């Protein structure tokens, strides 16, 4: 289930990321395209608005002043792309000599957009007259020029594009003629193609990067769920294990007791021997009762359903009474309990739960303190903070085990023996009690000082 959840998270993350990248790329491409389109229209509009006449027009039906300057044997440039359009009257002199028409790049004192290929005039009487041309770009033959200009004007669209020549055009009608200008869009087309290539490369690299990121995030986000799921499985397994043992004992002793009482198979048995079976049953039933109560408390804490009233209490009295109650237990193990409890430390809390917390910490200390060892309980207040400290001598807890001490059913003794009459729930319950009082619990363990549990409360 966890694996499917990770996969689903990654698919959702990658889908959102991919769609976002695609949307951004499309938006940038459209914005760039519109920018080029506006630049093209602006250049054509400026060109048509400027007066580019200088008396050196090329009349397609008149004499070309630069025609005689054309070197002998110099052939006309071959057309870039063949065009099959409707034949029109008139022709255009397409001399390659720069003197044949004004190259606007060389016009003194004026700056022109170098993307403008050509400006020309068209009239039914004179035909096509080239006003200016960018000789480095404009290489069309006279037939192609005549056909191109006529087709553009005949289309009826004042602005349009000719993809076969990579030209954009715009014309304006005058009294007796039409002025038309051509814009070279090859650079814009190339730039847009390069933009698509760049977006593709960046997109693939970005998707790979976001895949790695989604892999990391899925593990990071699912980790608490995976941990909770694992704890739930461990909880069920451990609870089943802990309940199985007392149930087995109860059932076995019940069977023996029934067998002994039914047919008087063993008439020589005294009543005390029958009581022994009842004692076993009662003891295991008490174990089960404690276990169920502990599990019920943890379940309520998880569901935040604790209903005990919070009131002002004297924590000093609670800790002192708890320490006194464990003196007999410590005496049997030859353990010395020292206490250093400040008087009259008041705080808001649940008295039964705080008494249970103190008992859990002292009980844990008694279990893991060697004979003739010592336990020290300290309660102090500094400002608005109350600190409860329970220290016991003995073997230190390994650093790797410290972080699991407050896990449910966790015991340092992994053999899971029941000699200590514990289920591994005590410290987990202590942690929940501390959290209910907005406190913090931590544990320290080393060779010199032994093991110390520190509980911090706001007063």
Coordinates of C-alpha atoms in Angstrom, one line a residue:
X1 CA 0.0 0.0 0.0
X2 CA 2.8 2.4 0.9
X3 CA 4.5 1.7 -2.4
X4 CA 1.3 2.4 -4.3
X5 CA 0.9 5.6 -2.3
X6 CA 4.4 6.7 -3.2
X7 CA 3.8 6.0 -6.9
X8 CA 0.5 7.9 -6.9
X9 CA 2.2 10.9 -5.2
X10 CA 5.0 10.9 -7.8
X11 CA 2.5 10.7 -10.7
X12 CA 0.5 13.6 -9.4
X13 CA 3.6 15.7 -8.7
X14 CA 5.1 14.9 -12.1
X15 CA 1.8 15.6 -13.9
X16 CA 1.4 18.9 -12.3
X17 CA 5.0 19.8 -12.9
X18 CA 4.9 18.8 -16.5
X19 CA 1.7 20.6 -17.2
X20 CA 3.1 23.7 -15.5
X21 CA 6.3 23.6 -17.5
X22 CA 4.4 23.1 -20.7
X23 CA 2.1 26.0 -19.9
X24 CA 5.0 28.3 -19.1
X25 CA 6.8 27.3 -22.4
X26 CA 3.7 27.8 -24.5
X27 CA 3.1 31.2 -22.8
X28 CA 6.8 32.3 -23.4
X29 CA 6.6 31.1 -27.1
X30 CA 3.4 32.9 -27.7
X31 CA 4.7 36.0 -26.1
X32 CA 7.9 35.8 -28.2
X33 CA 5.9 35.2 -31.4
X34 CA 3.7 38.2 -30.7
X35 CA 6.7 40.3 -30.0
X36 CA 8.3 39.4 -33.3
X37 CA 4.9 39.9 -35.0
X38 CA 4.6 43.4 -33.5
X39 CA 8.2 44.3 -34.5
X40 CA 7.5 43.2 -38.0
X41 CA 4.3 45.3 -38.3
X42 CA 6.0 48.3 -36.7
X43 CA 8.9 48.1 -39.1
X44 CA 6.6 47.8 -42.1
X45 CA 4.4 50.6 -40.9
X46 CA 7.4 52.9 -40.4
X47 CA 8.8 52.0 -43.7
X48 CA 5.5 52.8 -45.5
X49 CA 5.2 56.0 -43.6
X50 CA 8.6 57.3 -44.5
X51 CA 9.3 59.2 -47.7
X52 CA 12.0 57.2 -49.3
X53 CA 12.0 58.8 -52.7
X54 CA 15.3 60.3 -53.7
X55 CA 14.8 60.7 -57.4
X56 CA 16.6 57.4 -58.1
X57 CA 13.5 55.1 -58.5
X58 CA 13.7 52.2 -60.9
X59 CA 10.8 52.4 -63.3
X60 CA 10.0 49.1 -64.8
X61 CA 8.9 50.7 -68.1
X62 CA 11.5 53.4 -68.2
X63 CA 15.3 53.6 -68.6
X64 CA 17.3 52.3 -65.6
X65 CA 20.0 54.9 -64.9
X66 CA 22.3 52.2 -63.6
X67 CA 21.6 49.7 -66.3
X68 CA 24.7 50.7 -68.4
X69 CA 26.9 50.2 -65.3
X70 CA 26.2 46.5 -65.2
X71 CA 29.4 44.6 -66.1
X72 CA 29.5 42.6 -69.2
X73 CA 28.8 39.0 -68.9
X74 CA 27.4 39.3 -65.4
X75 CA 24.3 37.1 -65.3
X76 CA 21.1 37.8 -63.5
X77 CA 20.9 36.1 -60.1
X78 CA 19.0 32.9 -60.1
X79 CA 15.6 33.0 -58.3
X80 CA 15.6 31.6 -54.8
X81 CA 12.2 29.8 -55.2
X82 CA 10.1 29.2 -58.3
X83 CA 6.6 30.7 -58.2
X84 CA 3.6 29.8 -60.2
X85 CA 1.3 32.7 -60.1
X86 CA -0.9 34.6 -62.5
X87 CA 0.9 36.5 -65.2
X88 CA 0.5 40.3 -65.0
X89 CA 1.3 43.2 -67.3
X90 CA 4.6 44.9 -66.9
X91 CA 8.0 43.8 -65.9
X92 CA 10.7 44.8 -63.4
X93 CA 14.3 45.6 -64.2
X94 CA 16.3 43.4 -61.8
X95 CA 19.8 44.6 -62.2
X96 CA 22.3 43.3 -59.7
X97 CA 24.4 46.5 -59.8
X98 CA 23.9 48.4 -56.5
X99 CA 23.7 51.6 -58.5
X100 CA 20.6 50.3 -60.2
X101 CA 18.5 51.0 -57.1
X102 CA 19.1 52.7 -53.8
X103 CA 20.4 50.3 -51.1
X104 CA 18.8 51.9 -48.1
X105 CA 21.7 50.7 -45.9
X106 CA 23.9 53.3 -47.6
X107 CA 21.4 56.2 -47.4
X108 CA 23.3 59.0 -45.7
X109 CA 21.8 60.4 -42.5
X110 CA 19.0 57.8 -42.3
X111 CA 18.7 54.5 -40.4
X112 CA 16.6 51.8 -41.8
X113 CA 15.5 48.4 -40.4
X114 CA 17.8 45.9 -42.1
X115 CA 15.0 43.3 -42.0
X116 CA 13.1 45.3 -44.6
X117 CA 13.8 43.5 -47.9
X118 CA 12.3 45.9 -50.4
X119 CA 9.8 48.7 -50.9
X120 CA 8.0 49.1 -54.2
X121 CA 5.2 50.9 -55.9
X122 CA 2.6 49.4 -58.2
X123 CA 0.3 51.1 -60.6
X124 CA -1.8 49.9 -63.5
X125 CA 0.0 52.3 -65.8
X126 CA 3.6 52.0 -64.8
X127 CA 3.6 48.5 -63.4
X128 CA 6.1 47.8 -60.6
X129 CA 8.8 50.3 -59.5
X130 CA 11.3 49.4 -56.8
X131 CA 11.9 52.3 -54.4
X132 CA 14.6 50.8 -52.2
X133 CA 16.0 47.3 -51.6
X134 CA 18.3 45.6 -49.2
X135 CA 20.7 44.2 -51.8
X136 CA 22.2 41.7 -49.4
X137 CA 18.8 40.0 -48.9
X138 CA 16.7 40.8 -52.0
X139 CA 17.8 38.4 -54.8
X140 CA 14.6 37.8 -56.7
X141 CA 14.4 37.8 -60.5
X142 CA 12.2 40.3 -62.3
X143 CA 9.6 37.6 -63.0
X144 CA 9.5 36.6 -59.3
X145 CA 9.3 40.2 -58.2
X146 CA 6.5 41.1 -60.5
X147 CA 4.6 37.9 -59.6
X148 CA 5.2 38.4 -55.8
X149 CA 4.1 42.0 -55.7
X150 CA 1.0 41.4 -57.8
X151 CA -0.1 38.3 -55.9
X152 CA 0.3 40.1 -52.6
X153 CA -1.8 43.1 -53.8
X154 CA -4.3 40.8 -55.5
X155 CA -4.9 38.9 -52.2
X156 CA -6.8 41.9 -50.8
X157 CA -5.0 41.5 -47.4
X158 CA -3.1 44.7 -46.4
X159 CA -0.9 42.6 -44.2
X160 CA 0.1 39.0 -44.8
X161 CA 3.0 36.5 -45.1
X162 CA 4.6 34.6 -47.8
X163 CA 6.1 31.5 -46.2
X164 CA 7.6 30.3 -49.5
X165 CA 9.9 33.4 -49.5
X166 CA 10.0 33.9 -45.7
X167 CA 8.6 37.4 -46.3
X168 CA 5.9 39.4 -44.5
X169 CA 4.4 42.3 -46.5
X170 CA 2.2 45.3 -45.9
X171 CA 0.8 47.7 -48.5
X172 CA -1.0 51.0 -48.5
X173 CA -3.2 52.4 -51.3
X174 CA -2.5 55.9 -52.6
X175 CA -4.4 58.0 -55.2
X176 CA -2.8 56.5 -58.3
X177 CA -0.7 53.7 -57.0
X178 CA 0.0 51.2 -54.1
X179 CA 3.1 51.2 -52.0
X180 CA 4.2 47.8 -50.6
X181 CA 7.0 46.8 -48.3
X182 CA 8.5 43.4 -47.6
X183 CA 10.0 42.2 -44.3
X184 CA 12.4 39.3 -43.9
X185 CA 11.0 36.9 -41.3
X186 CA 13.7 34.2 -41.7
X187 CA 15.6 35.4 -38.6
X188 CA 12.4 35.4 -36.6
X189 CA 11.5 31.9 -37.8
X190 CA 15.0 30.7 -37.0
X191 CA 14.8 32.3 -33.5
X192 CA 11.4 30.6 -32.8
X193 CA 12.7 27.2 -33.9
X194 CA 15.7 27.6 -31.6
X195 CA 13.4 28.6 -28.8
X196 CA 11.4 25.3 -29.4
X197 CA 14.7 23.4 -29.3
X198 CA 15.8 25.1 -26.2
X199 CA 12.5 24.5 -24.5
X200 CA 12.6 20.9 -25.4
X201 CA 16.1 20.4 -23.9
X202 CA 15.3 22.5 -20.8
X203 CA 12.0 20.6 -20.5
X204 CA 13.6 17.2 -20.6
X205 CA 16.3 18.2 -18.2
X206 CA 13.7 19.8 -15.9
X207 CA 11.4 16.8 -16.0
X208 CA 14.3 14.5 -15.0
X209 CA 15.3 16.9 -12.2
X210 CA 11.7 17.1 -11.0
X211 CA 11.5 13.3 -11.2
X212 CA 14.4 13.0 -8.8
X213 CA 12.8 15.7 -6.6
X214 CA 9.5 13.9 -6.6
X215 CA 11.2 10.7 -5.7
X216 CA 12.8 12.5 -2.7
X217 CA 9.6 14.3 -1.7
X218 CA 7.5 11.2 -2.0
X219 CA 9.8 9.4 0.5
X220 CA 9.9 12.4 2.8
X221 CA 6.1 13.0 2.7
X222 CA 5.2 9.3 3.0
X223 CA 7.7 8.6 5.8
X224 CA 5.3 9.6 8.6
X225 CA 2.5 7.6 7.1
X226 CA 4.9 4.6 6.6
X227 CA 6.1 5.0 10.2
X228 CA 2.6 5.1 11.5
X229 CA 1.6 2.1 9.4
X230 CA 4.6 0.1 10.6
X231 CA 3.8 1.1 14.2
X232 CA 0.2 0.0 13.8
X233 CA 1.4 -3.4 12.5
X234 CA 3.9 -3.7 15.3
X235 CA 1.2 -2.7 17.8
X236 CA -1.2 -5.4 16.6
X237 CA 1.5 -8.0 16.6
X238 CA 2.8 -7.1 20.0
X239 CA -0.7 -6.7 21.5
X240 CA -1.5 -10.2 20.2
X241 CA 1.7 -11.6 21.6
X242 CA 1.1 -10.0 25.0
X243 CA -2.6 -11.1 25.2
X244 CA -1.8 -14.7 24.0
X245 CA 0.3 -15.6 27.0
X246 CA -2.2 -14.8 29.8
X247 CA -5.0 -16.3 27.7
X248 CA -3.0 -19.5 27.3
X249 CA -2.3 -19.7 31.1
X250 CA -5.9 -18.9 32.0
X251 CA -7.3 -21.6 29.6
X252 CA -4.8 -24.2 30.7
X253 CA -5.5 -23.6 34.4
X254 CA -9.2 -23.5 33.8
X255 CA -9.0 -26.9 32.1
X256 CA -6.9 -28.4 34.9
X257 CA -9.3 -27.1 37.5
X258 CA -12.4 -28.4 35.7
X259 CA -10.7 -31.8 35.3
X260 CA -9.8 -32.0 39.0
X261 CA -13.3 -31.0 40.2
X262 CA -15.3 -33.1 37.7
X263 CA -14.6 -36.8 38.3
X264 CA -12.4 -36.5 41.4
X265 CA -9.6 -38.0 39.5
X266 CA -7.2 -36.9 42.2
X267 CA -9.1 -37.2 45.5
X268 CA -5.9 -36.8 47.4
X269 CA -5.5 -33.1 46.4
X270 CA -6.1 -30.5 49.1
X271 CA -8.1 -27.3 48.5
X272 CA -4.9 -25.3 48.6
X273 CA -3.8 -27.0 45.4
X274 CA -7.0 -25.9 43.7
X275 CA -6.5 -22.4 44.9
X276 CA -3.1 -22.4 43.2
X277 CA -4.9 -22.7 39.8
X278 CA -7.3 -19.9 40.8
X279 CA -4.3 -17.7 41.7
X280 CA -2.7 -18.3 38.3
X281 CA -6.0 -17.3 36.6
X282 CA -6.4 -14.2 38.8
X283 CA -2.8 -13.1 38.2
X284 CA -3.0 -13.5 34.4
X285 CA -6.4 -11.8 34.4
X286 CA -4.8 -8.8 36.2
X287 CA -2.0 -8.7 33.7
X288 CA -4.6 -8.6 30.9
X289 CA -6.6 -5.9 32.7
X290 CA -3.5 -3.7 33.1
X291 CA -2.5 -4.2 29.4
X292 CA -6.0 -3.4 28.2
X293 CA -6.2 -0.3 30.4
X294 CA -2.8 0.9 29.1
X295 CA -3.8 0.3 25.5
X296 CA -7.1 2.1 26.1
X297 CA -5.3 5.1 27.6
X298 CA -3.0 5.3 24.5
X299 CA -6.0 5.0 22.2
X300 CA -7.7 7.9 24.0
X301 CA -4.6 10.0 23.9
X302 CA -4.2 9.4 20.1
X303 CA -7.8 10.4 19.7
X304 CA -7.4 13.4 22.1
X305 CA -10.4 12.1 24.1
X306 CA -8.8 12.5 27.6
X307 CA -11.6 13.8 29.9
X308 CA -9.9 14.2 33.2
X309 CA -10.3 17.7 34.7
X310 CA -7.3 20.0 34.7
X311 CA -6.8 21.7 38.0
X312 CA -4.1 23.5 40.1
X313 CA -2.1 20.8 41.9
X314 CA 0.9 20.6 44.2
X315 CA 3.4 18.6 42.2
X316 CA 5.8 18.5 45.1
X317 CA 3.3 16.4 47.2
X318 CA 2.6 14.1 44.2
X319 CA 6.3 13.3 43.7
X320 CA 7.0 12.9 47.4
X321 CA 4.2 10.5 47.9
X322 CA 5.2 8.5 44.9
X323 CA 8.8 8.3 46.1
X324 CA 7.6 7.0 49.5
X325 CA 5.5 4.3 47.9
X326 CA 8.5 2.8 46.1
X327 CA 10.7 2.7 49.1
X328 CA 9.6 -0.9 50.0
X329 CA 10.2 -2.1 46.4
X330 CA 13.7 -0.5 46.5
X331 CA 14.4 -2.0 49.9
X332 CA 13.8 -5.5 48.6
X333 CA 16.3 -5.0 45.9
X334 CA 18.7 -3.2 48.3
X335 CA 18.4 0.0 46.2
X336 CA 18.7 3.5 47.9
X337 CA 16.2 6.1 46.8
X338 CA 17.3 9.7 47.4
X339 CA 14.9 12.6 46.8
X340 CA 15.5 16.4 46.4
X341 CA 12.0 17.9 46.0
X342 CA 11.4 21.6 46.3
X343 CA 8.3 22.3 48.3
X344 CA 5.1 23.9 47.1
X345 CA 5.6 23.7 43.4
X346 CA 2.2 24.5 41.9
X347 CA 1.1 23.8 38.3
X348 CA -2.0 23.1 36.3
X349 CA -2.5 19.5 35.4
X350 CA -4.3 16.2 36.0
X351 CA -3.3 14.8 39.4
X352 CA -3.9 11.1 38.6
X353 CA -2.0 11.3 35.3
X354 CA 1.0 13.1 36.9
X355 CA 1.1 10.5 39.7
X356 CA 1.1 7.8 37.1
X357 CA 3.9 9.5 35.3
X358 CA 6.0 9.7 38.4
X359 CA 5.2 6.0 39.2
X360 CA 6.2 4.9 35.7
X361 CA 9.6 6.6 35.9
X362 CA 10.4 5.3 39.3
X363 CA 9.2 1.8 38.4
X364 CA 11.4 1.8 35.3
X365 CA 14.3 3.0 37.4
X366 CA 13.8 0.2 40.0
X367 CA 13.6 -2.5 37.2
X368 CA 16.9 -1.5 35.6
X369 CA 19.0 -0.6 38.7
X370 CA 21.4 -3.2 39.9
X371 CA 21.2 -4.4 43.5
X372 CA 22.8 -1.9 46.0
X373 CA 22.5 0.8 43.4
X374 CA 20.8 4.1 43.8
X375 CA 18.0 6.2 42.4
X376 CA 17.6 9.9 42.7
X377 CA 14.4 11.9 42.1
X378 CA 14.7 15.7 41.8
X379 CA 12.0 18.3 41.4
X380 CA 12.9 22.0 40.9
X381 CA 11.4 25.2 39.5
X382 CA 13.2 28.0 37.7
X383 CA 11.0 30.9 36.6
X384 CA 8.0 29.5 34.7
X385 CA 9.6 26.1 34.1
X386 CA 9.3 23.0 36.3
X387 CA 11.8 20.1 35.9
X388 CA 11.4 16.6 37.1
X389 CA 14.6 14.5 37.0
X390 CA 14.8 10.7 37.7
X391 CA 18.3 9.2 37.7
X392 CA 19.3 5.6 38.3
X393 CA 22.7 3.9 38.3
X394 CA 23.3 0.8 36.2
X395 CA 24.4 -0.2 32.7
X396 CA 23.9 2.7 30.2
X397 CA 21.5 2.3 27.3
X398 CA 23.0 2.2 23.9
X399 CA 22.7 5.3 21.8
X400 CA 20.8 3.5 19.0
X401 CA 18.2 2.3 21.5
X402 CA 17.6 5.7 23.2
X403 CA 15.5 7.0 20.3
X404 CA 13.1 3.9 20.5
X405 CA 12.5 4.0 24.3
X406 CA 9.2 5.8 23.9
X407 CA 7.9 3.5 21.2
X408 CA 5.0 1.3 22.1
X409 CA 5.9 -2.3 23.2
X410 CA 9.6 -1.5 22.9
X411 CA 11.9 -2.9 25.5
X412 CA 15.7 -2.8 25.7
X413 CA 15.5 -6.6 26.5
X414 CA 14.6 -7.9 23.1
X415 CA 14.2 -11.4 24.5
X416 CA 10.7 -10.2 25.5
X417 CA 10.8 -12.0 28.9
X418 CA 8.1 -11.2 31.4
X419 CA 10.3 -11.3 34.5
X420 CA 9.9 -7.6 34.9
X421 CA 6.1 -7.8 34.5
X422 CA 6.2 -5.1 31.8
X423 CA 4.7 -4.8 28.3
X424 CA 6.9 -2.0 26.9
X425 CA 4.0 0.5 27.2
X426 CA 5.1 2.4 30.3
X427 CA 7.4 4.9 28.8
X428 CA 5.1 5.4 25.8
X429 CA 2.3 6.3 28.3
X430 CA 4.7 8.6 30.2
X431 CA 5.4 10.4 26.9
X432 CA 1.7 10.8 26.2
X433 CA 1.1 12.2 29.7
X434 CA 3.8 14.7 29.3
X435 CA 2.4 15.8 25.9
X436 CA -1.1 16.2 27.5
X437 CA 0.5 18.8 29.9
X438 CA 2.3 20.6 27.0
X439 CA 5.7 19.3 28.4
X440 CA 8.7 17.7 27.0
X441 CA 10.5 14.4 28.0
X442 CA 14.0 13.3 27.1
X443 CA 16.5 10.7 28.2
X444 CA 20.2 10.7 28.7
X445 CA 22.4 7.7 29.4
X446 CA 26.2 7.3 29.9
X447 CA 28.7 5.3 31.9
X448 CA 29.4 7.9 34.5
X449 CA 25.9 9.1 35.5
X450 CA 23.8 6.1 34.5
X451 CA 20.3 6.8 32.9
X452 CA 18.4 10.0 33.5
X453 CA 14.9 10.9 32.5
X454 CA 14.2 14.7 32.3
X455 CA 10.6 16.1 32.2
X456 CA 10.0 19.8 31.6
X457 CA 6.7 21.4 32.3
X458 CA 5.4 25.0 32.0
X459 CA 4.2 26.0 35.5

